[in-house]
């Protein structure tokens, strides 16, 4: 597969065209950003860890019937995947209250939610990714029909139903995470982007230690050590 011109550069990945119009390559960067790009840094090896973690999780989800954009991992920092039209909605899934939920609604940090909460954020850096309800999403034309919003919620819950027990088995609480979806050339809604400690929160079940990007957001240090631990637990090491 030939890597061709740069299509798009995001905060954590670069996207390249290939010699196949239906396939693109993501390069996972070592760059770290938080608070809508206000805090920036870089950690050697972070991109490769996220590529490897995402690869394993996409394979797990595919094996459990979730359609994703994943095709294969090409090398440490590159993943080959299907080209899609990205839906500009960040689907946030929460099992335990923390982060913006705690800040916005005053729910005590660490509260186990009575049921899994699925929220939508508008994927727009200039606006700071504001919360969306279904009517906002339809008025903005982010999807065509209510059915598609229902499908995003349904897929998000299915993904949580696979990932939450999977990580519990590895001693990690899957606190919350962000998913992105896109439409492939047939119009199917599939899971895209990455699933990694950059967009999930993992808390160690015994120590409560944070094993995700909150280590950077909160200046705790030890980010790559934590990401490596997440990968090793996935690989059963
Ligand atoms: P919160 O809304 O509490 O900041 O984030 C909820 C969850 O979604 C966290 O796991 C967080 O990592 C993820 N998340 C929300 N927005 C973004 C985003 O813009 N980028 C990334 N990488 N993750 C996000």
Coordinates of C-alpha atoms and ligand atoms in Angstrom, one line a residue, residues 11-12 33 36 90-94 98-104 119 121 123 125 128-129 131 174-180 193-194 196-202 212-214 217, ligand 1:
X11 CA -4.0 17.2 16.9
X12 CA -3.0 13.5 17.4
X33 CA -3.0 18.4 23.6
X36 CA -9.0 22.4 23.3
X90 CA -18.3 13.1 19.4
X91 CA -20.3 10.4 21.1
X92 CA -19.4 10.3 24.8
X93 CA -20.1 7.2 26.9
X94 CA -20.0 7.4 30.7
X98 CA -15.8 12.6 36.3
X99 CA -14.5 15.3 34.0
X100 CA -17.0 17.6 32.4
X101 CA -20.0 15.8 33.8
X102 CA -18.8 16.6 37.3
X103 CA -18.0 20.1 36.4
X104 CA -21.2 20.8 34.5
X119 CA -24.0 12.2 25.2
X121 CA -20.7 16.9 21.6
X123 CA -16.9 18.2 17.0
X125 CA -12.7 23.2 18.0
X128 CA -15.0 24.3 22.0
X129 CA -16.9 21.0 21.3
X131 CA -23.0 19.7 24.0
X174 CA -13.7 1.9 31.9
X175 CA -14.9 5.3 33.3
X176 CA -15.8 7.1 30.1
X177 CA -14.8 7.4 26.5
X178 CA -15.3 9.3 23.3
X179 CA -16.2 7.6 20.0
X180 CA -16.4 9.0 16.5
X193 CA -10.9 7.4 14.8
X194 CA -9.1 5.5 17.6
X196 CA -7.0 4.6 23.2
X197 CA -6.1 6.2 26.6
X198 CA -6.1 9.6 24.7
X199 CA -9.9 9.3 24.4
X200 CA -10.9 6.9 27.2
X201 CA -10.5 7.1 30.9
X202 CA -9.2 4.0 32.7
X212 CA -5.1 7.7 30.6
X213 CA -4.6 11.2 29.2
X214 CA -5.8 12.7 32.6
X217 CA -4.3 17.0 31.6
Ligands
LIG1 P1 -15.0 15.0 29.3 O1 -16.3 15.5 28.6 O2 -15.3 14.6 30.7 O3 -13.9 16.0 29.2 O4 -14.5 13.7 28.5 C1 -15.3 12.5 28.5 C2 -14.5 11.4 27.8 O5 -14.4 11.7 26.4 C3 -13.0 11.3 28.3 O6 -12.7 10.0 28.3 C4 -12.2 12.1 27.3 O7 -11.0 11.5 27.1 C5 -13.1 11.9 26.0 N1 -13.1 13.1 25.2 C6 -14.1 14.1 25.2 N2 -13.8 15.1 24.3 C7 -12.7 14.7 23.7 C8 -11.8 15.3 22.7 O8 -12.1 16.4 22.1 N3 -10.7 14.6 22.4 C9 -10.3 13.5 23.0 N4 -9.2 12.9 22.6 N5 -11.1 12.9 23.9 C10 -12.2 13.5 24.3

